[in-house]
PDB file of C-alpha atoms and ligand atoms in Angstrom:
ATOM      1  CA  MET A   1       3.862 -30.222  -0.180  1.00 40.00           C
ATOM      2  CA  ARG A   2       6.354 -31.551   2.481  1.00 41.00           C
ATOM      3  CA  LYS A   3       9.115 -31.818  -0.035  1.00 42.00           C
ATOM      4  CA  LYS A   4       8.511 -28.035  -1.057  1.00 46.00           C
ATOM      5  CA  ILE A   5       8.542 -26.865   2.519  1.00 45.00           C
ATOM      6  CA  ILE A   6      11.686 -28.753   3.282  1.00 44.00           C
ATOM      7  CA  SER A   7      13.496 -27.506   0.430  1.00 44.00           C
ATOM      8  CA  GLY A   8      12.208 -24.038   1.497  1.00 43.00           C
ATOM      9  CA  VAL A   9      13.857 -24.447   4.912  1.00 44.00           C
ATOM     10  CA  LEU A  10      16.878 -25.496   3.250  1.00 40.00           C
ATOM     11  CA  ALA A  11      17.035 -22.569   1.192  1.00 41.00           C
ATOM     12  CA  ILE A  12      17.019 -20.437   4.081  1.00 41.00           C
ATOM     13  CA  LEU A  13      19.722 -22.352   5.704  1.00 39.00           C
ATOM     14  CA  MET A  14      21.907 -22.024   2.685  1.00 39.00           C
ATOM     15  CA  GLY A  15      21.382 -18.161   2.722  1.00 36.00           C
ATOM     16  CA  ILE A  16      19.608 -18.297  -0.735  1.00 34.00           C
ATOM     17  CA  THR A  17      16.766 -15.678  -0.978  1.00 33.00           C
ATOM     18  CA  LEU A  18      14.089 -15.975  -3.457  1.00 34.00           C
ATOM     19  CA  ILE A  19      11.923 -12.931  -4.531  1.00 33.00           C
ATOM     20  CA  GLY A  20       8.708 -13.122  -2.674  1.00 31.00           C
ATOM     21  CA  CYS A  21       5.400 -11.689  -4.057  1.00 34.00           C
ATOM     22  CA  GLY A  22       2.871  -8.982  -3.048  1.00 38.00           C
ATOM     23  CA  ASP A  23       3.855  -6.904   0.045  1.00 41.00           C
ATOM     24  CA  ASN A  24       6.315  -9.453   1.357  1.00 42.00           C
ATOM     25  CA  THR A  25       9.306  -7.611   0.212  1.00 40.00           C
ATOM     26  CA  LYS A  26       7.968  -4.322   1.676  1.00 42.00           C
ATOM     27  CA  ALA A  27       7.421  -6.000   5.102  1.00 41.00           C
ATOM     28  CA  THR A  28      10.983  -7.410   5.345  1.00 42.00           C
ATOM     29  CA  THR A  29      12.510  -3.921   4.880  1.00 41.00           C
ATOM     30  CA  LYS A  30       9.845  -2.393   7.331  1.00 44.00           C
ATOM     31  CA  ASN A  31      10.861  -4.707   9.975  1.00 44.00           C
ATOM     32  CA  THR A  32      13.579  -2.558  11.025  1.00 48.00           C
ATOM     33  CA  ASP A  33      10.845  -0.276  12.746  1.00 58.00           C
ATOM     34  CA  ASP A  34      11.352  -2.012  16.316  1.00 66.00           C
ATOM     35  CA  ASN A  35       8.658  -0.052  17.816  1.00 83.00           C
ATOM     36  CA  LYS A  36       5.857  -1.882  16.004  1.00 93.00           C
ATOM     37  CA  LEU A  37       4.700  -5.219  16.457  1.00 96.00           C
ATOM     38  CA  SER A  38       5.332  -7.319  13.379  1.00 96.00           C
ATOM     39  CA  VAL A  39       2.404  -9.434  12.510  1.00 97.00           C
ATOM     40  CA  ILE A  40       1.839 -12.010   9.747  1.00 96.00           C
ATOM     41  CA  VAL A  41      -1.393 -12.931   8.533  1.00 97.00           C
ATOM     42  CA  SER A  42      -2.342 -15.426   5.888  1.00 95.00           C
ATOM     43  CA  ILE A  43      -4.970 -13.963   3.920  1.00 95.00           C
ATOM     44  CA  TYR A  44      -6.551 -10.538   3.327  1.00 95.00           C
ATOM     45  CA  PRO A  45      -9.589 -10.245   5.599  1.00 96.00           C
ATOM     46  CA  LEU A  46      -7.453 -11.030   8.524  1.00 98.00           C
ATOM     47  CA  LYS A  47      -5.071  -8.226   7.420  1.00 97.00           C
ATOM     48  CA  GLU A  48      -7.919  -5.907   7.649  1.00 97.00           C
ATOM     49  CA  PHE A  49      -9.260  -7.072  10.944  1.00 98.00           C
ATOM     50  CA  THR A  50      -5.825  -6.984  12.590  1.00 98.00           C
ATOM     51  CA  GLU A  51      -5.237  -3.318  11.164  1.00 98.00           C
ATOM     52  CA  LYS A  52      -8.534  -2.241  12.457  1.00 98.00           C
ATOM     53  CA  ILE A  53      -7.369  -3.476  16.040  1.00 98.00           C
ATOM     54  CA  ALA A  54      -3.718  -2.802  15.951  1.00 98.00           C
ATOM     55  CA  GLY A  55      -4.070   0.601  14.391  1.00 97.00           C
ATOM     56  CA  ASP A  56      -0.508   2.089  14.107  1.00 96.00           C
ATOM     57  CA  LYS A  57       0.925  -0.148  16.787  1.00 97.00           C
ATOM     58  CA  ALA A  58       1.784  -2.991  14.251  1.00 97.00           C
ATOM     59  CA  GLU A  59       3.082  -3.666  10.880  1.00 96.00           C
ATOM     60  CA  VAL A  60       0.848  -6.151   9.432  1.00 97.00           C
ATOM     61  CA  THR A  61       1.862  -8.321   6.290  1.00 95.00           C
ATOM     62  CA  CYS A  62      -0.512 -10.747   4.245  1.00 94.00           C
ATOM     63  CA  LEU A  63       1.192 -14.033   3.001  1.00 93.00           C
ATOM     64  CA  VAL A  64      -1.149 -14.562   0.024  1.00 90.00           C
ATOM     65  CA  PRO A  65      -0.434 -11.757  -2.461  1.00 87.00           C
ATOM     66  CA  ASP A  66      -3.245  -9.521  -3.647  1.00 85.00           C
ATOM     67  CA  ASN A  67      -5.333 -10.572  -6.471  1.00 82.00           C
ATOM     68  CA  MET A  68      -4.419 -14.371  -6.020  1.00 82.00           C
ATOM     69  CA  GLU A  69      -7.087 -17.121  -5.446  1.00 80.00           C
ATOM     70  CA  PRO A  70      -5.780 -18.304  -1.852  1.00 87.00           C
ATOM     71  CA  HIS A  71      -7.199 -21.746  -2.317  1.00 82.00           C
ATOM     72  CA  ASP A  72      -4.433 -22.359  -4.699  1.00 80.00           C
ATOM     73  CA  TYR A  73      -1.588 -20.798  -2.655  1.00 89.00           C
ATOM     74  CA  GLU A  74       1.380 -22.488  -1.010  1.00 89.00           C
ATOM     75  CA  PRO A  75       4.086 -20.635   1.019  1.00 90.00           C
ATOM     76  CA  LYS A  76       7.443 -19.513  -0.535  1.00 89.00           C
ATOM     77  CA  THR A  77      10.966 -19.582   0.989  1.00 88.00           C
ATOM     78  CA  LYS A  78      10.572 -15.918   1.468  1.00 88.00           C
ATOM     79  CA  ASP A  79       7.434 -16.393   3.469  1.00 89.00           C
ATOM     80  CA  PHE A  80       9.172 -18.402   5.904  1.00 88.00           C
ATOM     81  CA  GLN A  81      11.768 -15.767   6.502  1.00 88.00           C
ATOM     82  CA  THR A  82       9.223 -13.203   7.018  1.00 89.00           C
ATOM     83  CA  LEU A  83       7.664 -15.337   9.478  1.00 91.00           C
ATOM     84  CA  THR A  84      10.853 -16.267  11.525  1.00 90.00           C
ATOM     85  CA  LYS A  85      11.269 -12.369  11.865  1.00 91.00           C
ATOM     86  CA  SER A  86       7.607 -11.818  13.313  1.00 94.00           C
ATOM     87  CA  LYS A  87       6.159 -11.709  16.678  1.00 94.00           C
ATOM     88  CA  VAL A  88       2.568 -12.846  15.825  1.00 96.00           C
ATOM     89  CA  PHE A  89       1.139 -15.344  12.894  1.00 96.00           C
ATOM     90  CA  ILE A  90      -2.710 -15.283  12.469  1.00 97.00           C
ATOM     91  CA  TYR A  91      -4.381 -17.785  10.080  1.00 97.00           C
ATOM     92  CA  ASN A  92      -7.777 -18.236   9.083  1.00 97.00           C
ATOM     93  CA  GLY A  93      -8.020 -22.013  10.019  1.00 97.00           C
ATOM     94  CA  LEU A  94     -10.683 -24.707   9.128  1.00 97.00           C
ATOM     95  CA  GLY A  95      -8.512 -25.768   6.187  1.00 94.00           C
ATOM     96  CA  MET A  96      -8.383 -22.475   4.355  1.00 94.00           C
ATOM     97  CA  GLU A  97      -4.627 -22.881   4.605  1.00 94.00           C
ATOM     98  CA  SER A  98      -3.880 -26.509   3.715  1.00 92.00           C
ATOM     99  CA  TRP A  99      -0.158 -25.734   4.575  1.00 92.00           C
ATOM    100  CA  VAL A 100      -0.534 -24.354   7.886  1.00 93.00           C
ATOM    101  CA  ASP A 101       0.330 -27.471  10.101  1.00 92.00           C
ATOM    102  CA  LYS A 102       3.666 -27.874   8.203  1.00 88.00           C
ATOM    103  CA  VAL A 103       4.323 -23.948   8.623  1.00 89.00           C
ATOM    104  CA  ASN A 104       3.414 -24.158  12.339  1.00 90.00           C
ATOM    105  CA  GLU A 105       5.628 -27.035  12.924  1.00 91.00           C
ATOM    106  CA  THR A 106       8.563 -25.031  11.392  1.00 87.00           C
ATOM    107  CA  ILE A 107       8.064 -21.751  13.384  1.00 88.00           C
ATOM    108  CA  LYS A 108       6.961 -23.267  16.797  1.00 84.00           C
ATOM    109  CA  ASP A 109      10.235 -22.806  18.374  1.00 84.00           C
ATOM    110  CA  LYS A 110      10.611 -19.336  17.181  1.00 85.00           C
ATOM    111  CA  ASN A 111       8.702 -17.546  19.980  1.00 87.00           C
ATOM    112  CA  LEU A 112       5.828 -16.588  17.836  1.00 91.00           C
ATOM    113  CA  VAL A 113       2.168 -16.092  19.092  1.00 94.00           C
ATOM    114  CA  ILE A 114       0.322 -18.505  16.693  1.00 95.00           C
ATOM    115  CA  VAL A 115      -3.323 -17.531  16.413  1.00 96.00           C
ATOM    116  CA  ASP A 116      -6.098 -19.978  14.818  1.00 98.00           C
ATOM    117  CA  SER A 117      -8.805 -17.009  14.004  1.00 98.00           C
ATOM    118  CA  SER A 118     -11.448 -19.598  13.623  1.00 98.00           C
ATOM    119  CA  SER A 119     -11.161 -20.694  17.422  1.00 98.00           C
ATOM    120  CA  GLY A 120     -14.581 -20.462  18.942  1.00 98.00           C
ATOM    121  CA  ILE A 121     -16.855 -20.226  15.759  1.00 98.00           C
ATOM    122  CA  GLU A 122     -19.567 -22.951  14.942  1.00 98.00           C
ATOM    123  CA  VAL A 123     -18.152 -24.765  12.027  1.00 98.00           C
ATOM    124  CA  ARG A 124     -20.671 -25.563   9.029  1.00 97.00           C
ATOM    125  CA  LYS A 125     -20.286 -28.326   6.604  1.00 95.00           C
ATOM    126  CA  GLU A 126     -20.969 -28.829   3.046  1.00 88.00           C
ATOM    127  CA  GLU A 127     -21.252 -32.285   1.474  1.00 85.00           C
ATOM    128  CA  ASP A 128     -19.032 -33.578   4.444  1.00 89.00           C
ATOM    129  CA  ALA A 129     -16.343 -30.818   3.829  1.00 93.00           C
ATOM    130  CA  VAL A 130     -15.571 -28.072   6.456  1.00 96.00           C
ATOM    131  CA  ASP A 131     -16.411 -24.511   5.088  1.00 96.00           C
ATOM    132  CA  PRO A 132     -13.500 -22.282   5.664  1.00 96.00           C
ATOM    133  CA  HIS A 133     -15.308 -18.969   4.562  1.00 96.00           C
ATOM    134  CA  ILE A 134     -15.777 -17.469   8.028  1.00 98.00           C
ATOM    135  CA  TRP A 135     -14.967 -13.907   7.428  1.00 98.00           C
ATOM    136  CA  LEU A 136     -17.835 -13.706   4.904  1.00 98.00           C
ATOM    137  CA  SER A 137     -20.066 -13.591   8.165  1.00 98.00           C
ATOM    138  CA  LEU A 138     -20.202 -10.449  10.190  1.00 98.00           C
ATOM    139  CA  LYS A 139     -20.925 -12.480  13.299  1.00 98.00           C
ATOM    140  CA  ASN A 140     -17.818 -14.683  12.670  1.00 98.00           C
ATOM    141  CA  ALA A 141     -15.803 -11.551  11.784  1.00 98.00           C
ATOM    142  CA  GLU A 142     -16.590 -10.404  15.409  1.00 98.00           C
ATOM    143  CA  ILE A 143     -15.340 -13.796  17.053  1.00 98.00           C
ATOM    144  CA  GLN A 144     -12.211 -13.695  14.548  1.00 98.00           C
ATOM    145  CA  SER A 145     -11.481 -10.164  15.752  1.00 98.00           C
ATOM    146  CA  GLN A 146     -11.838 -11.044  19.272  1.00 98.00           C
ATOM    147  CA  ASN A 147      -9.262 -13.733  19.029  1.00 98.00           C
ATOM    148  CA  ILE A 148      -6.930 -11.379  16.990  1.00 98.00           C
ATOM    149  CA  LYS A 149      -7.396  -8.816  19.644  1.00 98.00           C
ATOM    150  CA  ASP A 150      -6.592 -11.525  22.446  1.00 98.00           C
ATOM    151  CA  ALA A 151      -3.265 -12.324  20.680  1.00 97.00           C
ATOM    152  CA  LEU A 152      -2.245  -8.643  20.271  1.00 97.00           C
ATOM    153  CA  VAL A 153      -2.645  -8.048  23.867  1.00 97.00           C
ATOM    154  CA  LYS A 154      -0.802 -11.071  24.761  1.00 95.00           C
ATOM    155  CA  SER A 155       2.049 -10.158  22.612  1.00 95.00           C
ATOM    156  CA  ASP A 156       1.886  -6.426  23.504  1.00 95.00           C
ATOM    157  CA  GLU A 157       0.353  -5.910  26.903  1.00 96.00           C
ATOM    158  CA  LYS A 158       1.227  -2.264  27.372  1.00 96.00           C
ATOM    159  CA  ASN A 159      -1.123  -1.308  24.681  1.00 97.00           C
ATOM    160  CA  LYS A 160      -3.906  -3.415  25.997  1.00 98.00           C
ATOM    161  CA  ASP A 161      -6.504  -0.576  26.311  1.00 98.00           C
ATOM    162  CA  TYR A 162      -5.641   0.733  23.086  1.00 98.00           C
ATOM    163  CA  TYR A 163      -6.496  -2.578  21.187  1.00 98.00           C
ATOM    164  CA  GLU A 164      -9.692  -3.191  23.395  1.00 98.00           C
ATOM    165  CA  ALA A 165     -10.911   0.068  22.388  1.00 98.00           C
ATOM    166  CA  ASN A 166     -10.216  -0.549  18.730  1.00 98.00           C
ATOM    167  CA  TYR A 167     -11.823  -3.902  18.938  1.00 98.00           C
ATOM    168  CA  ASN A 168     -15.018  -2.496  20.637  1.00 98.00           C
ATOM    169  CA  LYS A 169     -15.335   0.221  17.910  1.00 98.00           C
ATOM    170  CA  PHE A 170     -15.081  -2.389  15.101  1.00 98.00           C
ATOM    171  CA  LYS A 171     -17.318  -4.684  16.848  1.00 98.00           C
ATOM    172  CA  GLU A 172     -19.827  -1.983  16.974  1.00 98.00           C
ATOM    173  CA  GLU A 173     -19.565  -1.341  13.197  1.00 98.00           C
ATOM    174  CA  LEU A 174     -20.061  -5.002  12.440  1.00 98.00           C
ATOM    175  CA  GLU A 175     -23.104  -5.313  14.518  1.00 98.00           C
ATOM    176  CA  SER A 176     -24.718  -2.158  13.143  1.00 98.00           C
ATOM    177  CA  LEU A 177     -24.122  -3.408   9.561  1.00 98.00           C
ATOM    178  CA  TYR A 178     -25.776  -6.623  10.488  1.00 98.00           C
ATOM    179  CA  SER A 179     -28.666  -4.947  12.321  1.00 98.00           C
ATOM    180  CA  GLU A 180     -29.349  -2.863   9.241  1.00 98.00           C
ATOM    181  CA  TYR A 181     -29.558  -5.854   6.842  1.00 98.00           C
ATOM    182  CA  LYS A 182     -31.277  -8.585   9.046  1.00 98.00           C
ATOM    183  CA  PRO A 183     -34.642  -6.996   8.818  1.00 98.00           C
ATOM    184  CA  LYS A 184     -34.462  -6.482   5.128  1.00 98.00           C
ATOM    185  CA  PHE A 185     -33.717 -10.091   4.351  1.00 98.00           C
ATOM    186  CA  ASP A 186     -36.253 -11.262   7.011  1.00 98.00           C
ATOM    187  CA  ALA A 187     -38.811  -9.258   4.844  1.00 97.00           C
ATOM    188  CA  VAL A 188     -38.086 -10.888   1.367  1.00 96.00           C
ATOM    189  CA  ASN A 189     -39.770 -13.959   0.328  1.00 94.00           C
ATOM    190  CA  GLN A 190     -37.095 -14.818  -2.417  1.00 94.00           C
ATOM    191  CA  LYS A 191     -34.028 -15.984  -0.349  1.00 96.00           C
ATOM    192  CA  ASN A 192     -31.804 -17.791  -2.940  1.00 96.00           C
ATOM    193  CA  PHE A 193     -28.991 -16.485  -4.930  1.00 96.00           C
ATOM    194  CA  ILE A 194     -26.308 -17.838  -7.426  1.00 95.00           C
ATOM    195  CA  THR A 195     -22.713 -17.233  -6.898  1.00 93.00           C
ATOM    196  CA  GLY A 196     -19.362 -18.212  -8.261  1.00 90.00           C
ATOM    197  CA  HIS A 197     -18.083 -20.768  -5.710  1.00 89.00           C
ATOM    198  CA  ALA A 198     -19.656 -21.837  -2.296  1.00 92.00           C
ATOM    199  CA  ALA A 199     -18.119 -19.100  -0.238  1.00 94.00           C
ATOM    200  CA  PHE A 200     -21.130 -17.473   1.160  1.00 97.00           C
ATOM    201  CA  GLY A 201     -22.511 -20.332   3.453  1.00 97.00           C
ATOM    202  CA  TYR A 202     -21.663 -18.553   6.742  1.00 98.00           C
ATOM    203  CA  LEU A 203     -23.354 -15.257   5.377  1.00 98.00           C
ATOM    204  CA  CYS A 204     -26.477 -17.304   4.516  1.00 98.00           C
ATOM    205  CA  ARG A 205     -26.684 -18.790   7.881  1.00 98.00           C
ATOM    206  CA  ASP A 206     -26.472 -15.268   9.415  1.00 98.00           C
ATOM    207  CA  PHE A 207     -29.455 -14.114   7.370  1.00 98.00           C
ATOM    208  CA  GLY A 208     -31.293 -17.336   6.706  1.00 98.00           C
ATOM    209  CA  LEU A 209     -30.494 -17.272   2.876  1.00 98.00           C
ATOM    210  CA  THR A 210     -29.573 -19.990   0.411  1.00 96.00           C
ATOM    211  CA  GLN A 211     -26.660 -19.949  -1.962  1.00 96.00           C
ATOM    212  CA  LYS A 212     -26.338 -22.106  -5.148  1.00 93.00           C
ATOM    213  CA  SER A 213     -22.929 -21.959  -6.778  1.00 91.00           C
ATOM    214  CA  VAL A 214     -21.278 -22.919 -10.019  1.00 88.00           C
ATOM    215  CA  GLU A 215     -18.221 -24.192  -8.409  1.00 85.00           C
ATOM    216  CA  ASN A 216     -17.780 -25.911  -5.072  1.00 84.00           C
ATOM    217  CA  LEU A 217     -16.333 -24.822  -1.630  1.00 82.00           C
ATOM    218  CA  PHE A 218     -12.784 -24.748  -2.818  1.00 81.00           C
ATOM    219  CA  ALA A 219     -13.180 -23.133  -6.253  1.00 79.00           C
ATOM    220  CA  GLU A 220     -12.444 -26.465  -8.120  1.00 80.00           C
ATOM    221  CA  GLY A 221     -13.367 -27.718 -11.169  1.00 73.00           C
ATOM    222  CA  GLU A 222     -16.163 -26.408 -13.639  1.00 80.00           C
ATOM    223  CA  PRO A 223     -19.768 -27.763 -13.154  1.00 85.00           C
ATOM    224  CA  THR A 224     -20.452 -31.041 -15.504  1.00 88.00           C
ATOM    225  CA  PRO A 225     -23.084 -30.362 -18.024  1.00 89.00           C
ATOM    226  CA  LYS A 226     -25.548 -32.145 -15.609  1.00 91.00           C
ATOM    227  CA  GLN A 227     -24.862 -29.830 -12.963  1.00 89.00           C
ATOM    228  CA  LEU A 228     -25.114 -26.792 -15.098  1.00 90.00           C
ATOM    229  CA  GLU A 229     -28.464 -28.213 -16.422  1.00 92.00           C
ATOM    230  CA  SER A 230     -29.753 -28.423 -12.714  1.00 92.00           C
ATOM    231  CA  LEU A 231     -28.494 -24.839 -11.943  1.00 92.00           C
ATOM    232  CA  VAL A 232     -30.310 -23.684 -14.821  1.00 94.00           C
ATOM    233  CA  GLY A 233     -33.628 -25.499 -13.694  1.00 94.00           C
ATOM    234  CA  PHE A 234     -33.251 -23.877 -10.179  1.00 94.00           C
ATOM    235  CA  CYS A 235     -32.854 -20.400 -11.782  1.00 94.00           C
ATOM    236  CA  LYS A 236     -35.856 -20.811 -13.894  1.00 93.00           C
ATOM    237  CA  GLU A 237     -37.984 -22.155 -10.832  1.00 92.00           C
ATOM    238  CA  ASN A 238     -36.968 -19.497  -8.496  1.00 90.00           C
ATOM    239  CA  ASN A 239     -37.169 -16.624 -11.057  1.00 90.00           C
ATOM    240  CA  ILE A 240     -33.436 -15.894 -10.642  1.00 94.00           C
ATOM    241  CA  LYS A 241     -32.585 -12.697 -12.483  1.00 93.00           C
ATOM    242  CA  THR A 242     -29.119 -12.321 -11.282  1.00 95.00           C
ATOM    243  CA  VAL A 243     -25.987 -14.609 -11.265  1.00 95.00           C
ATOM    244  CA  PHE A 244     -23.137 -13.365  -8.910  1.00 95.00           C
ATOM    245  CA  SER A 245     -19.812 -13.585 -10.550  1.00 92.00           C
ATOM    246  CA  GLU A 246     -16.414 -13.653  -8.759  1.00 87.00           C
ATOM    247  CA  SER A 247     -13.291 -12.336 -10.657  1.00 79.00           C
ATOM    248  CA  LEU A 248     -10.905 -14.910  -9.259  1.00 73.00           C
ATOM    249  CA  ALA A 249     -13.116 -18.031  -9.539  1.00 70.00           C
ATOM    250  CA  SER A 250     -14.474 -18.935 -13.018  1.00 69.00           C
ATOM    251  CA  PRO A 251     -16.582 -15.941 -14.175  1.00 78.00           C
ATOM    252  CA  LYS A 252     -16.930 -17.556 -17.802  1.00 84.00           C
ATOM    253  CA  VAL A 253     -19.173 -20.219 -16.364  1.00 85.00           C
ATOM    254  CA  SER A 254     -21.464 -17.680 -14.370  1.00 88.00           C
ATOM    255  CA  GLU A 255     -21.613 -15.769 -17.572  1.00 90.00           C
ATOM    256  CA  THR A 256     -22.699 -18.916 -19.476  1.00 89.00           C
ATOM    257  CA  LEU A 257     -25.261 -19.732 -16.921  1.00 92.00           C
ATOM    258  CA  ALA A 258     -26.546 -16.114 -16.898  1.00 94.00           C
ATOM    259  CA  LYS A 259     -27.029 -16.199 -20.776  1.00 94.00           C
ATOM    260  CA  GLU A 260     -28.861 -19.547 -20.385  1.00 92.00           C
ATOM    261  CA  VAL A 261     -31.355 -18.221 -18.096  1.00 94.00           C
ATOM    262  CA  GLN A 262     -31.335 -14.637 -19.172  1.00 95.00           C
ATOM    263  CA  ALA A 263     -29.834 -13.051 -16.217  1.00 95.00           C
ATOM    264  CA  ASN A 264     -27.700 -10.352 -15.341  1.00 94.00           C
ATOM    265  CA  VAL A 265     -24.026 -10.971 -14.119  1.00 94.00           C
ATOM    266  CA  VAL A 266     -23.374  -8.857 -10.938  1.00 95.00           C
ATOM    267  CA  PRO A 267     -19.887  -8.851  -9.432  1.00 94.00           C
ATOM    268  CA  ILE A 268     -19.623 -10.266  -5.824  1.00 94.00           C
ATOM    269  CA  LEU A 269     -16.662  -9.965  -3.429  1.00 94.00           C
ATOM    270  CA  THR A 270     -15.378 -12.825  -1.576  1.00 93.00           C
ATOM    271  CA  LEU A 271     -12.645 -10.861   0.048  1.00 93.00           C
ATOM    272  CA  GLU A 272     -10.400 -13.715  -0.322  1.00 89.00           C
ATOM    273  CA  SER A 273      -7.740 -11.605  -1.614  1.00 86.00           C
ATOM    274  CA  LYS A 274      -7.536  -7.789  -2.090  1.00 84.00           C
ATOM    275  CA  GLU A 275      -9.137  -6.858  -5.528  1.00 79.00           C
ATOM    276  CA  ASP A 276     -10.135  -3.397  -5.180  1.00 85.00           C
ATOM    277  CA  ASP A 277      -9.943  -0.382  -2.795  1.00 88.00           C
ATOM    278  CA  LYS A 278     -13.074  -1.267  -0.841  1.00 94.00           C
ATOM    279  CA  SER A 279     -12.420  -1.772   2.884  1.00 95.00           C
ATOM    280  CA  TYR A 280     -13.890  -5.179   4.432  1.00 97.00           C
ATOM    281  CA  LEU A 281     -16.998  -3.318   5.764  1.00 97.00           C
ATOM    282  CA  GLU A 282     -17.538  -1.430   2.395  1.00 97.00           C
ATOM    283  CA  ALA A 283     -17.257  -4.774   0.406  1.00 97.00           C
ATOM    284  CA  MET A 284     -19.544  -6.494   2.990  1.00 98.00           C
ATOM    285  CA  ARG A 285     -22.074  -3.788   2.651  1.00 98.00           C
ATOM    286  CA  TYR A 286     -21.798  -3.803  -1.246  1.00 97.00           C
ATOM    287  CA  ASN A 287     -22.350  -7.773  -1.163  1.00 97.00           C
ATOM    288  CA  LEU A 288     -25.397  -7.441   1.199  1.00 98.00           C
ATOM    289  CA  ASP A 289     -26.889  -4.668  -0.769  1.00 98.00           C
ATOM    290  CA  GLU A 290     -26.537  -6.487  -4.120  1.00 97.00           C
ATOM    291  CA  ILE A 291     -27.842  -9.697  -2.865  1.00 98.00           C
ATOM    292  CA  TYR A 292     -30.703  -7.923  -1.175  1.00 98.00           C
ATOM    293  CA  ARG A 293     -31.653  -5.826  -4.367  1.00 96.00           C
ATOM    294  CA  CYS A 294     -31.428  -8.860  -6.387  1.00 95.00           C
ATOM    295  CA  MET A 295     -33.824 -10.775  -4.017  1.00 95.00           C
ATOM    296  CA  LEU A 296     -36.223  -7.902  -3.784  1.00 95.00           C
ATOM    297  CA  SER A 297     -36.609  -7.881  -7.574  1.00 93.00           C
ATOM    298  CA  GLU A 298     -37.149 -11.569  -7.856  1.00 91.00           C
ATOM    299  CA  GLN A 299     -39.817 -11.644  -5.073  1.00 89.00           C
ATOM    300  CA  LYS A 300     -42.918 -13.822  -5.984  1.00 80.00           C
TER     301      LYS A 300
HETATM  302 ZN1   ZN B 401     -13.069 -19.771  -1.295  1.00 95.27          ZN
END
């Protein structure tokens, strides 16, 4: 890891440019627009949160390319170039970006405002590992957005009122979606669901639900035959009729499990990367609605 970053920095020094992925190329050409605050975020949900608050006052670029599983991501030379030209760098935190300390070390003297979006969030752990999937909780999204708003205000004081107003509007939308689904989940007596990797722990905490997953927190490794057997047992015991599947984790394992217990496979959105045209709020509504409908049909 360290070696990669050092060689990346060297490449910049030597003036060698490598071709980046995703939107990154677009951002470097757009940086000529001096009126807009240039903001770099690590992962997709932060791009949406930032755009909601920054409106047309900022150009927001996401480091992890669309359709890529961010747990496997490592920054490229191009990313360092993009970062050093920006004003604000926002990352998720809690270990979602295993590379972030090295990046922050490299850019710390560049006058960038560096934001850990997880600041102030009550952390949950799973088998001693910190769960980084905070954005899948509407409650946490509010805190992350507040951290982002504070950073935008700090970097661009003159637009303070604009950022505050946009943040308040987004906060209301998040709270309204939460209030819509909280009583629904309170009313069902089957509160378990099966998903691809263990990304929904904070969503479960918000609504008093329980996830079981075919892959772990970091979307690593397929389950052993013994783990699969225990999942099959769990599904049968709890009358599980739906197995949620993620396009970026291991949909095959989810399909195998579903076949084993005669359940339907339904897509679920982790929002770890941009997969379709749904906004954050639309994707969260989709997730909540699918989880709720599956629980409703599996009630005892
Ligand atoms: Zn994940």
